[in-house]
mmCIF file of N, CA and C in Angstrom:
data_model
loop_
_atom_site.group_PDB
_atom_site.id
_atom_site.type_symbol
_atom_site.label_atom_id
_atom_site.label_comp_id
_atom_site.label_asym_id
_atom_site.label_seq_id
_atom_site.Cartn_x
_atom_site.Cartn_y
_atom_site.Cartn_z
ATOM 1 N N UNK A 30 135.812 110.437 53.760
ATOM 2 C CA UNK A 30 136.562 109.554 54.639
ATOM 3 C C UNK A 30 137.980 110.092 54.785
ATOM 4 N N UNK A 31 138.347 109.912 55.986
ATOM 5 C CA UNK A 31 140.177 110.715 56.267
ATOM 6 C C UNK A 31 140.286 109.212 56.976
ATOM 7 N N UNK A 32 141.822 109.188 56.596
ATOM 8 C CA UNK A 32 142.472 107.901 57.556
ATOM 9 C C UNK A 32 143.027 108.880 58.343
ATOM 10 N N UNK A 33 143.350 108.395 59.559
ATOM 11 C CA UNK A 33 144.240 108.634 60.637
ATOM 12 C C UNK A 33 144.511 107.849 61.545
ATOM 13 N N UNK A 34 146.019 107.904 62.587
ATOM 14 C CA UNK A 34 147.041 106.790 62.911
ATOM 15 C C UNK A 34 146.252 107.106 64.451
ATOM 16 N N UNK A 35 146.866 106.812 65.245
ATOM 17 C CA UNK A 35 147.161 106.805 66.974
ATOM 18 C C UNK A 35 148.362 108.058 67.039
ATOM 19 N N UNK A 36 148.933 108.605 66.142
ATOM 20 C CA UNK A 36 149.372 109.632 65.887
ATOM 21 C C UNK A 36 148.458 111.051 65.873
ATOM 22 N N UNK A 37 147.392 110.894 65.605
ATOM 23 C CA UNK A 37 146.665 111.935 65.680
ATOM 24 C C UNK A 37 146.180 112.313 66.941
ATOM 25 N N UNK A 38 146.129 113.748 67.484
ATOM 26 C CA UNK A 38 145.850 114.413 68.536
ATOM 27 C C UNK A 38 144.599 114.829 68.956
ATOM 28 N N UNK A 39 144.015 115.741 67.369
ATOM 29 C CA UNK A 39 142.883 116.045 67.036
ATOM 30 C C UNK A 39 142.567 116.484 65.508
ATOM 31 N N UNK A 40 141.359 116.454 65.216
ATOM 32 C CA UNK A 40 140.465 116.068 64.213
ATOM 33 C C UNK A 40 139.602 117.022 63.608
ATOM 34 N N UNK A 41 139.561 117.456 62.290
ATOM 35 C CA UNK A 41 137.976 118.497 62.227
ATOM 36 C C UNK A 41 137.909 118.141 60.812
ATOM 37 N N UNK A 42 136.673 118.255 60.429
ATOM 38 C CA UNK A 42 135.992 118.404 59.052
ATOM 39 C C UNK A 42 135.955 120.030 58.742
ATOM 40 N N UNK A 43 136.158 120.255 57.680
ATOM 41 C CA UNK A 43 135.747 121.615 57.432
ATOM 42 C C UNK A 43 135.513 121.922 55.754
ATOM 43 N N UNK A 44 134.269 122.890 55.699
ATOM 44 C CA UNK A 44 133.877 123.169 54.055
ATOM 45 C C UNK A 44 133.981 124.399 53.904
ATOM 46 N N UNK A 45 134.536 125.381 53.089
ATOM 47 C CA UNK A 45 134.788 126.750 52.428
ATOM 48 C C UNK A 45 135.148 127.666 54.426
ATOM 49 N N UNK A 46 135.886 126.933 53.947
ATOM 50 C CA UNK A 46 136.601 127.169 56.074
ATOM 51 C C UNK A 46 135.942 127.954 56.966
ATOM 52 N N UNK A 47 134.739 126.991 56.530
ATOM 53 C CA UNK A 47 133.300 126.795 58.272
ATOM 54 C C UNK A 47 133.895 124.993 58.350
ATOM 55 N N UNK A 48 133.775 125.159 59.884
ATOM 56 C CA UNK A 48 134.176 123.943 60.524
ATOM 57 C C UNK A 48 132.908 123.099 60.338
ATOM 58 N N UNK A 49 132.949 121.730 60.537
ATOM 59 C CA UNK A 49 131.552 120.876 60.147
ATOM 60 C C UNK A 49 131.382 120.215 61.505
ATOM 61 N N UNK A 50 132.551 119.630 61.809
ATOM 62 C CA UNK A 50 132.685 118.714 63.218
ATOM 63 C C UNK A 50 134.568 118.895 63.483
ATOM 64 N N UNK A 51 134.129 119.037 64.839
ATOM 65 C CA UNK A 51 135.777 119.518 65.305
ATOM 66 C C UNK A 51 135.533 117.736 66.184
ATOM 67 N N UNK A 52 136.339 117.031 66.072
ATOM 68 C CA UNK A 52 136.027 115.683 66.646
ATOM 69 C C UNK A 52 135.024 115.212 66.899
ATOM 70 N N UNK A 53 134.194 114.661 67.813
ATOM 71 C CA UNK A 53 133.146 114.325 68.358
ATOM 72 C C UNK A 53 132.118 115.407 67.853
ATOM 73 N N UNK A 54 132.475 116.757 68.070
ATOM 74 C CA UNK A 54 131.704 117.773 68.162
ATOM 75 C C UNK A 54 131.235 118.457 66.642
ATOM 76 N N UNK A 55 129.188 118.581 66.720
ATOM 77 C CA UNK A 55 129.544 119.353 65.291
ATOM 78 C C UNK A 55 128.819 120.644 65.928
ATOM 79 N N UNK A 56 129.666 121.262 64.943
ATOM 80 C CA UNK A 56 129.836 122.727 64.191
ATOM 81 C C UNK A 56 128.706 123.448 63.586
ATOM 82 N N UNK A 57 128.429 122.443 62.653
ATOM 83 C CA UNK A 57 127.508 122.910 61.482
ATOM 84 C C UNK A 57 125.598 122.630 61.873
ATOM 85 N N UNK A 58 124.847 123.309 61.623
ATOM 86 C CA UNK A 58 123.278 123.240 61.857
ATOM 87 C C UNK A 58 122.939 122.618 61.040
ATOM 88 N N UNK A 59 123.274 122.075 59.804
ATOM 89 C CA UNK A 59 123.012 121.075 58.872
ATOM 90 C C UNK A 59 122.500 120.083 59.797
ATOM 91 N N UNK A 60 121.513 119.465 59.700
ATOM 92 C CA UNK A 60 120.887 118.292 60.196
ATOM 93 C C UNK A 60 120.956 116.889 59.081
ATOM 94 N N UNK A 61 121.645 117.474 58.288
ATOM 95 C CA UNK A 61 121.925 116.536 56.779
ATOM 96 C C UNK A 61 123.219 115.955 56.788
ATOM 97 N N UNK A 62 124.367 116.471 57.714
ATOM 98 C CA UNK A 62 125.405 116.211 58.335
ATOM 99 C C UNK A 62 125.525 115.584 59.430
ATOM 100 N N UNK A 63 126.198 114.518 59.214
ATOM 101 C CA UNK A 63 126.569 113.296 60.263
ATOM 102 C C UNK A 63 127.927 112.609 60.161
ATOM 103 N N UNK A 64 127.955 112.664 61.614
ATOM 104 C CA UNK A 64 129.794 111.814 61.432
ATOM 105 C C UNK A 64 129.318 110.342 61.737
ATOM 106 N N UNK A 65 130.035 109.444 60.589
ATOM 107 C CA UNK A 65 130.017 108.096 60.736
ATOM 108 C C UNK A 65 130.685 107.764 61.731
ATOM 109 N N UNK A 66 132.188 108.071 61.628
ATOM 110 C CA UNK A 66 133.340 107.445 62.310
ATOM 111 C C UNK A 66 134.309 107.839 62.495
ATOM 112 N N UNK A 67 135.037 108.171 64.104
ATOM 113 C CA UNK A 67 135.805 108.728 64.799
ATOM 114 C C UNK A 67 136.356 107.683 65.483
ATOM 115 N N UNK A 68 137.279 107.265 64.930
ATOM 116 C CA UNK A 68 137.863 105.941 65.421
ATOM 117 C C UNK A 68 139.846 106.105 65.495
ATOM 118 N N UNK A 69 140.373 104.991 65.952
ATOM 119 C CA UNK A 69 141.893 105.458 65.532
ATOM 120 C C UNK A 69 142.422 105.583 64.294
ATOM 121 N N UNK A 70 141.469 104.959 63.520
ATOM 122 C CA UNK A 70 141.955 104.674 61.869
ATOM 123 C C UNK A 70 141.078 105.541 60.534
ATOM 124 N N UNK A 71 139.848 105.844 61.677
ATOM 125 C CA UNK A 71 139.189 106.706 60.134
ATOM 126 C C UNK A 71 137.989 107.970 61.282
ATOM 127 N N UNK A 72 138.609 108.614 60.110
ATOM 128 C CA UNK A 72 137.529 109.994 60.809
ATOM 129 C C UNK A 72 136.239 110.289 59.639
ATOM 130 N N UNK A 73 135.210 109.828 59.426
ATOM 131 C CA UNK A 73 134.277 110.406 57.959
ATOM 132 C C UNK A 73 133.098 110.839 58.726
ATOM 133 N N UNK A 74 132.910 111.575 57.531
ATOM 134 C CA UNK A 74 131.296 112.067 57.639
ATOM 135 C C UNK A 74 130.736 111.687 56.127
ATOM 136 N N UNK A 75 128.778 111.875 56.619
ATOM 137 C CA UNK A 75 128.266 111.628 55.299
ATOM 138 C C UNK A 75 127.459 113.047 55.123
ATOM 139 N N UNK A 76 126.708 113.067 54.132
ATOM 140 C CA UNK A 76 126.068 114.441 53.799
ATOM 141 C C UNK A 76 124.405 113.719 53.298
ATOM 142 N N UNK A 77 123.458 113.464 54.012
ATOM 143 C CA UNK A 77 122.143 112.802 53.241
ATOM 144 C C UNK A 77 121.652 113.926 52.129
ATOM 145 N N UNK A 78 121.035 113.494 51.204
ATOM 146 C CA UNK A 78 120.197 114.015 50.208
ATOM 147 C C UNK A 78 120.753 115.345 49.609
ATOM 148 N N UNK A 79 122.173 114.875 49.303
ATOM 149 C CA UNK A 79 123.339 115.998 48.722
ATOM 150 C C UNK A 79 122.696 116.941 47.712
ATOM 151 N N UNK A 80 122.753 118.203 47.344
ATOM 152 C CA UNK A 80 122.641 119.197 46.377
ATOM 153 C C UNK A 80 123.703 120.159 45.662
ATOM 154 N N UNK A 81 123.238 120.496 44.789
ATOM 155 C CA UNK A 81 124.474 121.099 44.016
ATOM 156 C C UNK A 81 124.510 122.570 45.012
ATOM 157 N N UNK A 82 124.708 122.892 45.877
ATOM 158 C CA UNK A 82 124.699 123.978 46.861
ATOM 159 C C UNK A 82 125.865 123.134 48.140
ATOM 160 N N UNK A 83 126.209 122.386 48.164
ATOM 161 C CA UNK A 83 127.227 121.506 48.489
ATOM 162 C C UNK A 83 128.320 121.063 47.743
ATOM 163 N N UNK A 84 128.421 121.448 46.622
ATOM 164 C CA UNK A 84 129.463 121.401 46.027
ATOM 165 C C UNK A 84 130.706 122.563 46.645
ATOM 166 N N UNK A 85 132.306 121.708 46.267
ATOM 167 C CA UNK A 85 132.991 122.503 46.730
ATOM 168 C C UNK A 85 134.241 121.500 47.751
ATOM 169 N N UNK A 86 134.862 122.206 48.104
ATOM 170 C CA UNK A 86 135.923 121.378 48.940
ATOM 171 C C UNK A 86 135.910 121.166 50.367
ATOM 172 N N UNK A 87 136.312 119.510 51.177
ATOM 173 C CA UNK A 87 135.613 119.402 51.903
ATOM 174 C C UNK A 87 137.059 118.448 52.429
ATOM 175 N N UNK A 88 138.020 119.728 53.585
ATOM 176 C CA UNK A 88 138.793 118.932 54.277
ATOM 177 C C UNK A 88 138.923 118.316 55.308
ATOM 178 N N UNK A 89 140.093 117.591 55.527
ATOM 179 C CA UNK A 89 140.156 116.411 57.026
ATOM 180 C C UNK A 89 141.077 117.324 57.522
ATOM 181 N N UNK A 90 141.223 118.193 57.994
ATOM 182 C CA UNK A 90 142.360 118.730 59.348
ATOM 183 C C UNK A 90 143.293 117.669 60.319
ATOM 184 N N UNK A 91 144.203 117.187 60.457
ATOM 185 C CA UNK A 91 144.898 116.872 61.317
ATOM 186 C C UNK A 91 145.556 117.320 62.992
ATOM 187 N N UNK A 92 145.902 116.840 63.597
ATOM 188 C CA UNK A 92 146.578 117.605 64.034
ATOM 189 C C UNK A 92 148.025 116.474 65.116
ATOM 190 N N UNK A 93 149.107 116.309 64.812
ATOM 191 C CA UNK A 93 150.047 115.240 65.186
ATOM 192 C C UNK A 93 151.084 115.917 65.650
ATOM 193 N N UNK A 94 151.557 115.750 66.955
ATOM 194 C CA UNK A 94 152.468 116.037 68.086
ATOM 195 C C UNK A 94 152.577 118.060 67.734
ATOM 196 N N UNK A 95 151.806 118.356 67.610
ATOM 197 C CA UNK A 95 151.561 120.319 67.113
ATOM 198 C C UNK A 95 152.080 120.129 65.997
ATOM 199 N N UNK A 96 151.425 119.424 64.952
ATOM 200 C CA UNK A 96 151.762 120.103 63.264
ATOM 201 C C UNK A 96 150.491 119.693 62.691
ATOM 202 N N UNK A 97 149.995 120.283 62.152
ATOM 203 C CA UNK A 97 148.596 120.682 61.440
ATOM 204 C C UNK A 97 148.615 120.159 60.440
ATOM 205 N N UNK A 98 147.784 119.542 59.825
ATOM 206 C CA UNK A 98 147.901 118.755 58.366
ATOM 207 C C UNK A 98 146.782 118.548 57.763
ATOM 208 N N UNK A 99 146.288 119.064 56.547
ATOM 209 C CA UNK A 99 144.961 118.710 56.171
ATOM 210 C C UNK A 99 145.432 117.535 54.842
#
């Protein structure tokens, strides 16, 4: 789950920096990957039937008036 304001421009998920979903849009062929919610206040995704091959770090990218923020 990422919070984000009406401040935000645009949006991406990203894991070992492969993109997952760049807003609306996904990235990834994972069919196990799904975005819940792209809203003004929360951007998440879920991962079904997780494995230890998914472990690892898994950021929210920002992006507010051109400054980048994960």
């Amino acid at each position: 789950r990422c919070s984000v304001d009406n401040r935000v421009t645009r949006v991406a998920w990203l894991n070992r920096s492969s993109i997952l979903y760049a807003g609306n849009d996904k990235w990834c062929l994972d069919p196990r990957v799904v975005l819940l919610a792209n809203t003004k206040t929360q951007y998440s995704i879920q991962i079904h039937d997780v494995d230890v091959y998914d472990e690892g770090p898994y950021t929210c990218s920002v992006q507010t008036d051109n400054h980048p923020k994960t």
